[in-house]
Amino acid sequence: MAASAPFLSLPSQASLTHTLPKRTSIKSLAELPGLTSMPPIYTFPTNANDQPFSDAKESIPTIDFSHLTSNNPDERSKVLQELGESCQDWGFFMVINHGVPESMMKAIIEACRGFFELTEEEKQEFEGKHVLDPIRCGTSFNVSVDKVLFWRDFLKVFQHPEFHSPNKPAAFSEIALEFSKRVRQVARIIVRGISESLGLEENYIDEALNLENGLQVLVANFYPPCPQPELALGLPPHSDHGLLTLLIQNEIRGLQVQHKGKWMNVNPIPNSFLANVGDHIEILSNGKYKSVLHRAVVNNKDTRISIAMPHGPALNAVVAPASKLQDHENNPPAYKAMKYKDYLELQQSSKLDGKSCLERIQDRTV
Ligand code: OGA
Ligand code: NI
């Protein structure tokens, strides 16, 4: 009977941040009045391999999407060549002239902001546990395995083959449905181009991996201002699962891409998509195209919102290097065949750590 303590004294900021439960949203932590330092669990150990970021003169290639659907054969073969080179040299490219209206891109970002601004109680309803839960929000990457937490809240919603949406905020569902449909069309045309650029039939990837039923996920990332941005990370270096991720963001920068061993800031062209090759294109291409490491850094002024949409095979599709891209003498299969769904579970079961998941299925027996 603790009747003698009617008043709880408000803990100091330091003790409060030490005692917050691990799954506290980063939004509510960032909003603590007068927050000047972070709980130590957000401090990232300095990584010896982490070369200093450099502003190289080289910049991420740009692909004119309208040329991929062009009837002009010269235009089309030129853009396929550029697409192949971008996948091989960078694994990252910007997509312009994609036809998705700017107003739709702004509306989906605002709908995601609206979701993160729901109360903690409202969001709790969507706190999923499993990687295959169709709607799942949370903080960091996977709080049950992350040793250091990332300065990021997320919402992940399956959009295809079945469409899902949180029922709040009210406008979310309609905008997400329309946006996802448009983005999926863009992604599938790029994947057809990638297939052709690898010397495969245009429809090879579509058919081999059953893209008619392919998985499309909307991943919204919320990175509020961080009091010690140089010590924290929004997302650690990682590659994406799936075939192709298309990403948009609000006007705040924070994405960095590894290129030739150096971290480069990405400065997106307004209204473009940032595209990157996922692990399953690396597998399918037998390592010719590599999924590339990228990470998100944070800042102490502005909230950054990004929406990444990975497009993958059908969950039950088994992904293996295309037989046309292997030969047993010079180019043996470099990866073991694996069901996409099993790969997702494998990635979620360990901490997000570079390309460690892909490395686990590299075939070293040949
Ligand atoms: C991701 C991702 C980067 C960003 O969600 O997989 O890499 O800029 N996001 O938010
Ligand atoms: Ni990513």
Coordinates of C-alpha atoms and ligand atoms in Angstrom, one line a residue:
M1 CA 0.0 0.0 0.0
A2 CA 2.2 2.9 -1.2
A3 CA -0.2 5.5 0.2
S4 CA 2.7 7.7 1.4
A5 CA 3.9 8.9 -2.0
P6 CA 1.1 10.8 -3.6
F7 CA 3.4 13.0 -5.7
L8 CA 5.9 11.7 -8.1
S9 CA 8.8 14.1 -8.6
L10 CA 9.6 14.6 -12.3
P11 CA 12.9 12.9 -13.0
S12 CA 15.7 15.0 -14.4
Q13 CA 16.3 14.8 -18.1
A14 CA 19.3 12.5 -17.6
S15 CA 17.6 9.9 -15.5
L16 CA 14.5 10.1 -17.7
T17 CA 16.4 9.3 -20.8
H18 CA 18.2 6.4 -19.1
T19 CA 15.0 4.8 -18.0
L20 CA 13.0 5.1 -21.2
P21 CA 11.9 1.8 -22.5
K22 CA 13.8 0.6 -25.5
R23 CA 10.8 0.9 -27.8
T24 CA 10.0 4.5 -27.0
S25 CA 9.5 6.3 -30.3
I26 CA 12.3 8.6 -31.3
K27 CA 9.7 11.3 -32.0
S28 CA 8.6 11.4 -28.3
L29 CA 12.3 11.3 -27.2
A30 CA 13.3 14.1 -29.5
E31 CA 10.4 16.2 -28.2
L32 CA 11.4 16.0 -24.5
P33 CA 11.8 19.7 -23.5
G34 CA 15.4 20.9 -23.4
L35 CA 16.9 17.6 -24.7
T36 CA 20.6 18.4 -25.1
S37 CA 22.1 14.9 -25.2
M38 CA 21.1 11.5 -26.1
P39 CA 20.7 8.3 -24.1
P40 CA 24.0 6.4 -24.6
I41 CA 22.1 3.6 -26.4
Y42 CA 21.9 5.8 -29.5
T43 CA 25.7 6.4 -29.6
F44 CA 27.2 4.5 -32.5
P45 CA 30.7 3.1 -32.0
T46 CA 33.2 4.6 -34.4
N47 CA 33.7 2.1 -37.1
A48 CA 37.3 1.5 -38.2
N49 CA 36.2 0.9 -41.8
D50 CA 34.2 4.0 -42.0
Q51 CA 36.2 6.2 -44.3
P52 CA 35.5 9.9 -43.9
F53 CA 32.7 11.1 -46.1
S54 CA 33.9 12.8 -49.2
D55 CA 32.2 15.2 -51.6
A56 CA 33.5 13.7 -54.8
K57 CA 33.1 15.4 -58.1
E58 CA 31.3 12.3 -59.4
S59 CA 27.6 12.3 -58.9
I60 CA 25.0 9.7 -59.0
P61 CA 23.8 9.0 -62.6
T62 CA 20.5 10.1 -63.9
I63 CA 18.1 7.9 -66.0
D64 CA 15.5 9.5 -68.1
F65 CA 12.5 7.2 -67.5
S66 CA 10.6 8.5 -70.6
H67 CA 13.4 7.0 -72.8
L68 CA 12.7 3.5 -71.4
T69 CA 9.2 3.7 -72.8
S70 CA 10.2 5.4 -76.0
N71 CA 9.4 4.1 -79.5
N72 CA 12.6 5.5 -80.8
P73 CA 15.0 2.5 -80.9
D74 CA 18.2 4.7 -80.6
E75 CA 16.8 6.5 -77.5
R76 CA 15.9 3.2 -76.0
S77 CA 19.1 1.4 -76.6
K78 CA 21.1 4.4 -75.3
V79 CA 19.1 4.5 -72.0
L80 CA 19.4 0.7 -71.6
Q81 CA 23.2 1.1 -71.9
E82 CA 23.1 3.9 -69.3
L83 CA 20.9 1.8 -67.0
G84 CA 23.3 -1.1 -67.2
E85 CA 26.3 1.1 -66.4
S86 CA 24.5 2.8 -63.5
C87 CA 23.7 -0.6 -62.0
Q88 CA 27.2 -1.9 -62.5
D89 CA 29.2 1.2 -61.4
W90 CA 26.9 2.7 -58.7
G91 CA 23.9 0.5 -57.9
F92 CA 22.1 3.8 -57.5
F93 CA 20.6 6.3 -59.9
M94 CA 18.1 9.1 -60.1
V95 CA 15.0 8.6 -62.2
I96 CA 13.6 11.7 -63.9
N97 CA 10.5 12.2 -66.2
H98 CA 8.7 9.3 -64.5
G99 CA 5.3 10.8 -64.8
V100 CA 4.3 10.5 -61.1
P101 CA 2.8 13.9 -60.3
E102 CA 4.7 16.1 -57.8
S103 CA 1.4 16.7 -55.9
M104 CA 1.1 13.0 -55.3
M105 CA 4.7 12.8 -54.0
K106 CA 4.0 15.7 -51.6
A107 CA 0.7 14.2 -50.5
I108 CA 2.1 10.8 -49.5
I109 CA 4.9 12.5 -47.5
E110 CA 2.4 14.6 -45.7
A111 CA 0.2 11.5 -45.1
C112 CA 3.2 9.7 -43.5
R113 CA 4.0 12.8 -41.4
G114 CA 0.4 12.6 -40.3
F115 CA 0.8 9.0 -39.2
F116 CA 4.0 9.8 -37.2
E117 CA 2.1 12.7 -35.5
L118 CA -0.6 10.4 -34.2
T119 CA -0.4 9.9 -30.4
E120 CA 1.7 7.1 -29.1
E121 CA -1.4 5.3 -28.0
E122 CA -2.9 5.5 -31.5
K123 CA 0.3 4.2 -33.1
Q124 CA 0.5 1.4 -30.6
E125 CA -2.3 -0.4 -32.4
F126 CA 0.1 -0.8 -35.4
E127 CA 3.1 -2.0 -33.5
G128 CA 3.9 -5.2 -35.4
K129 CA 6.3 -7.8 -34.4
H130 CA 7.0 -10.0 -37.4
V131 CA 8.6 -9.0 -40.7
L132 CA 5.6 -10.5 -42.6
D133 CA 3.0 -8.4 -40.6
P134 CA 1.4 -6.3 -43.3
I135 CA 1.3 -3.1 -41.2
R136 CA 4.1 -2.5 -38.7
C137 CA 5.4 0.6 -37.0
G138 CA 8.2 0.9 -34.6
T139 CA 11.5 2.6 -33.9
S140 CA 15.2 1.8 -34.8
F141 CA 15.3 -1.3 -37.0
N142 CA 14.6 -4.3 -34.8
V143 CA 14.7 -3.3 -31.1
S144 CA 14.9 -6.9 -30.0
V145 CA 18.3 -7.4 -31.7
D146 CA 19.7 -3.9 -32.1
K147 CA 22.5 -3.2 -29.6
V148 CA 22.7 0.4 -30.6
L149 CA 19.4 2.1 -31.5
F150 CA 18.9 4.2 -34.6
W151 CA 17.5 7.7 -34.5
R152 CA 14.5 6.7 -36.6
D153 CA 10.8 5.7 -36.4
F154 CA 9.3 3.7 -39.2
L155 CA 6.1 2.6 -40.7
K156 CA 6.1 -0.4 -43.1
V157 CA 2.9 -1.2 -45.0
F158 CA 2.5 -4.0 -47.6
Q159 CA 1.0 -2.4 -50.7
H160 CA 1.1 -5.4 -53.1
P161 CA 0.0 -8.2 -53.9
E162 CA -2.5 -7.2 -51.3
F163 CA -3.1 -3.6 -50.4
H164 CA -3.0 -2.7 -46.7
S165 CA -3.2 0.7 -45.0
P166 CA -3.5 2.0 -41.4
N167 CA -7.0 3.5 -41.0
K168 CA -5.4 6.7 -39.5
P169 CA -4.9 9.4 -40.6
A170 CA -8.0 9.5 -42.7
A171 CA -6.4 10.5 -46.0
F172 CA -3.6 7.9 -45.8
S173 CA -5.3 4.9 -47.5
E174 CA -6.5 6.7 -50.6
I175 CA -3.2 8.5 -51.3
A176 CA -1.1 5.3 -50.6
L177 CA -3.2 3.2 -53.0
E178 CA -2.8 5.6 -55.8
F179 CA 0.8 6.4 -55.2
S180 CA 1.9 2.8 -54.8
K181 CA 0.2 1.8 -58.0
R182 CA 2.0 4.5 -60.0
V183 CA 5.3 3.7 -58.4
R184 CA 4.9 0.0 -59.1
Q185 CA 4.4 0.7 -62.7
V186 CA 7.6 2.8 -62.8
A187 CA 9.5 0.0 -60.9
R188 CA 8.3 -2.7 -63.2
I189 CA 9.4 -0.9 -66.4
I190 CA 12.8 -0.2 -64.8
V191 CA 13.1 -3.9 -63.9
R192 CA 12.3 -4.9 -67.5
G193 CA 15.1 -2.5 -68.6
I194 CA 17.5 -4.1 -66.1
S195 CA 16.6 -7.6 -67.4
E196 CA 17.3 -6.5 -71.0
S197 CA 20.5 -4.7 -70.0
L198 CA 21.7 -8.0 -68.5
G199 CA 21.2 -9.7 -71.9
L200 CA 18.1 -11.5 -70.7
E201 CA 14.7 -11.4 -72.2
E202 CA 12.8 -8.3 -71.3
N203 CA 10.3 -10.3 -69.3
Y204 CA 12.8 -12.8 -67.8
I205 CA 12.7 -11.3 -64.3
D206 CA 8.9 -10.7 -64.4
E207 CA 8.3 -14.3 -65.2
A208 CA 11.1 -16.0 -63.2
L209 CA 10.1 -14.2 -60.0
N210 CA 6.4 -13.8 -60.6
L211 CA 6.3 -10.0 -60.4
E212 CA 2.6 -10.1 -61.1
N213 CA 2.4 -11.1 -57.4
G214 CA 5.5 -9.2 -56.4
L215 CA 5.9 -7.7 -52.9
Q216 CA 5.8 -4.0 -52.7
V217 CA 6.3 -2.3 -49.3
L218 CA 5.9 1.3 -48.4
V219 CA 8.6 2.1 -45.8
A220 CA 8.2 5.6 -44.2
N221 CA 11.2 6.8 -42.2
F222 CA 10.9 9.6 -39.7
Y223 CA 14.2 11.2 -38.5
P224 CA 13.5 14.1 -36.0
P225 CA 16.2 16.6 -35.0
C226 CA 18.9 14.9 -33.0
P227 CA 20.9 16.8 -30.2
Q228 CA 24.1 14.9 -31.1
P229 CA 23.8 14.1 -34.8
E230 CA 27.5 13.2 -35.1
L231 CA 27.2 10.3 -32.7
A232 CA 23.9 8.8 -33.9
L233 CA 22.7 7.2 -37.1
G234 CA 19.3 7.2 -38.7
L235 CA 20.0 4.0 -40.4
P236 CA 23.3 2.0 -40.4
P237 CA 25.0 0.9 -43.6
H238 CA 22.8 -1.7 -45.2
S239 CA 21.7 -2.9 -48.6
D240 CA 18.0 -3.4 -49.4
H241 CA 16.3 -6.7 -49.9
G242 CA 14.1 -7.0 -53.0
L243 CA 15.0 -6.1 -56.6
L244 CA 14.6 -2.3 -56.8
T245 CA 13.9 0.3 -54.2
L246 CA 12.5 3.7 -55.2
L247 CA 12.9 6.4 -52.6
I248 CA 11.5 9.9 -52.2
Q249 CA 12.1 12.4 -49.3
N250 CA 11.1 15.8 -48.1
E251 CA 13.6 18.6 -48.8
I252 CA 16.0 17.6 -46.0
R253 CA 19.1 15.7 -47.0
G254 CA 20.5 12.7 -45.1
L255 CA 21.0 9.8 -47.4
Q256 CA 24.6 8.7 -48.1
V257 CA 25.7 6.1 -50.6
Q258 CA 28.9 4.1 -50.6
H259 CA 30.8 4.5 -53.9
K260 CA 34.3 3.2 -54.4
G261 CA 34.7 2.8 -50.7
K262 CA 33.7 6.4 -49.8
W263 CA 30.5 7.7 -48.4
M264 CA 28.9 10.3 -50.6
N265 CA 26.1 12.6 -49.8
V266 CA 23.1 12.3 -52.0
N267 CA 21.6 15.5 -53.3
P268 CA 18.4 14.5 -55.0
I269 CA 17.0 16.3 -58.1
P270 CA 13.6 17.6 -56.9
N271 CA 10.7 15.4 -57.9
S272 CA 13.0 12.5 -58.9
F273 CA 13.0 9.0 -57.5
L274 CA 16.3 7.7 -56.1
A275 CA 16.5 4.1 -57.3
N276 CA 18.8 1.4 -55.9
V277 CA 19.5 -2.2 -56.8
G278 CA 18.5 -4.6 -54.1
D279 CA 20.1 -7.9 -53.0
H280 CA 17.9 -9.9 -55.3
I281 CA 19.1 -8.3 -58.4
E282 CA 22.6 -9.0 -57.2
I283 CA 21.6 -12.7 -56.8
L284 CA 19.7 -12.9 -60.1
S285 CA 22.5 -11.2 -62.0
N286 CA 25.0 -13.6 -60.4
G287 CA 26.9 -10.6 -58.9
K288 CA 27.2 -8.6 -62.1
Y289 CA 25.0 -5.8 -60.6
K290 CA 25.7 -5.3 -56.9
S291 CA 23.3 -4.0 -54.2
V292 CA 25.0 -1.0 -52.7
L293 CA 25.5 0.1 -49.1
H294 CA 23.7 3.2 -48.0
R295 CA 22.9 4.8 -44.7
A296 CA 21.0 7.7 -43.3
V297 CA 22.6 10.4 -41.2
V298 CA 20.6 12.8 -39.0
N299 CA 20.8 16.5 -38.2
N300 CA 20.0 18.8 -35.2
K301 CA 17.6 21.2 -37.0
D302 CA 15.0 19.6 -39.2
T303 CA 12.8 16.5 -39.3
R304 CA 13.6 14.4 -42.3
I305 CA 11.0 12.1 -43.8
S306 CA 11.8 9.6 -46.5
I307 CA 9.6 6.9 -48.2
A308 CA 11.5 3.9 -49.5
M309 CA 9.5 1.5 -51.6
P310 CA 11.3 -1.9 -52.1
H311 CA 9.9 -3.9 -55.0
G312 CA 10.6 -7.6 -54.7
P313 CA 9.8 -11.0 -56.1
A314 CA 6.6 -12.8 -55.0
L315 CA 7.1 -14.0 -51.5
N316 CA 7.1 -17.7 -52.6
A317 CA 9.4 -17.2 -55.5
V318 CA 12.8 -18.9 -55.3
V319 CA 15.5 -16.6 -56.4
A320 CA 18.7 -17.9 -57.9
P321 CA 21.3 -16.6 -60.4
A322 CA 19.8 -16.7 -63.9
S323 CA 21.1 -19.7 -65.7
K324 CA 22.1 -17.7 -68.7
L325 CA 24.4 -15.6 -66.5
Q326 CA 26.4 -18.6 -65.2
D327 CA 28.6 -21.2 -66.7
H328 CA 30.3 -23.8 -64.7
E329 CA 33.8 -23.1 -65.9
N330 CA 34.1 -19.3 -65.8
N331 CA 31.1 -18.1 -64.0
P332 CA 29.7 -20.6 -61.5
P333 CA 26.6 -19.6 -59.5
A334 CA 27.8 -17.3 -56.7
Y335 CA 24.6 -17.5 -54.5
K336 CA 22.5 -20.3 -53.2
A337 CA 18.8 -20.4 -54.3
M338 CA 16.5 -19.1 -51.6
K339 CA 12.8 -18.3 -51.3
Y340 CA 12.3 -14.5 -51.0
K341 CA 10.2 -15.0 -47.9
D342 CA 12.9 -16.9 -46.2
Y343 CA 15.4 -14.2 -47.0
L344 CA 13.2 -11.6 -45.4
E345 CA 13.0 -13.6 -42.2
L346 CA 16.8 -14.2 -42.2
Q347 CA 17.4 -10.4 -42.6
Q348 CA 15.0 -9.6 -39.8
S349 CA 16.4 -12.2 -37.4
S350 CA 19.8 -10.5 -37.2
K351 CA 20.9 -7.0 -36.7
L352 CA 21.1 -4.8 -39.8
D353 CA 24.8 -5.0 -40.6
G354 CA 26.1 -4.1 -44.1
K355 CA 25.5 -6.9 -46.5
S356 CA 25.8 -9.7 -43.9
C357 CA 22.5 -11.3 -44.9
L358 CA 23.5 -11.6 -48.6
E359 CA 27.0 -12.9 -47.6
R360 CA 25.3 -15.8 -45.7
I361 CA 23.9 -17.2 -48.9
Q362 CA 27.0 -16.7 -51.0
D363 CA 27.9 -20.1 -52.5
R364 CA 31.5 -20.8 -51.5
T365 CA 31.3 -24.5 -52.3
V366 CA 32.0 -24.0 -56.0
Ligands
OGA1 C1 15.6 2.4 -46.3 C2 16.6 3.5 -46.5 C3 17.2 5.7 -46.5 C4 16.7 7.1 -46.2 O1 14.5 2.7 -45.8 O2 15.9 1.2 -46.6 O3 17.7 3.1 -46.9 O4 17.2 8.0 -46.8 N1 16.3 4.7 -46.3 O5 15.8 7.2 -45.4
NI2 NI 17.7 1.1 -47.6

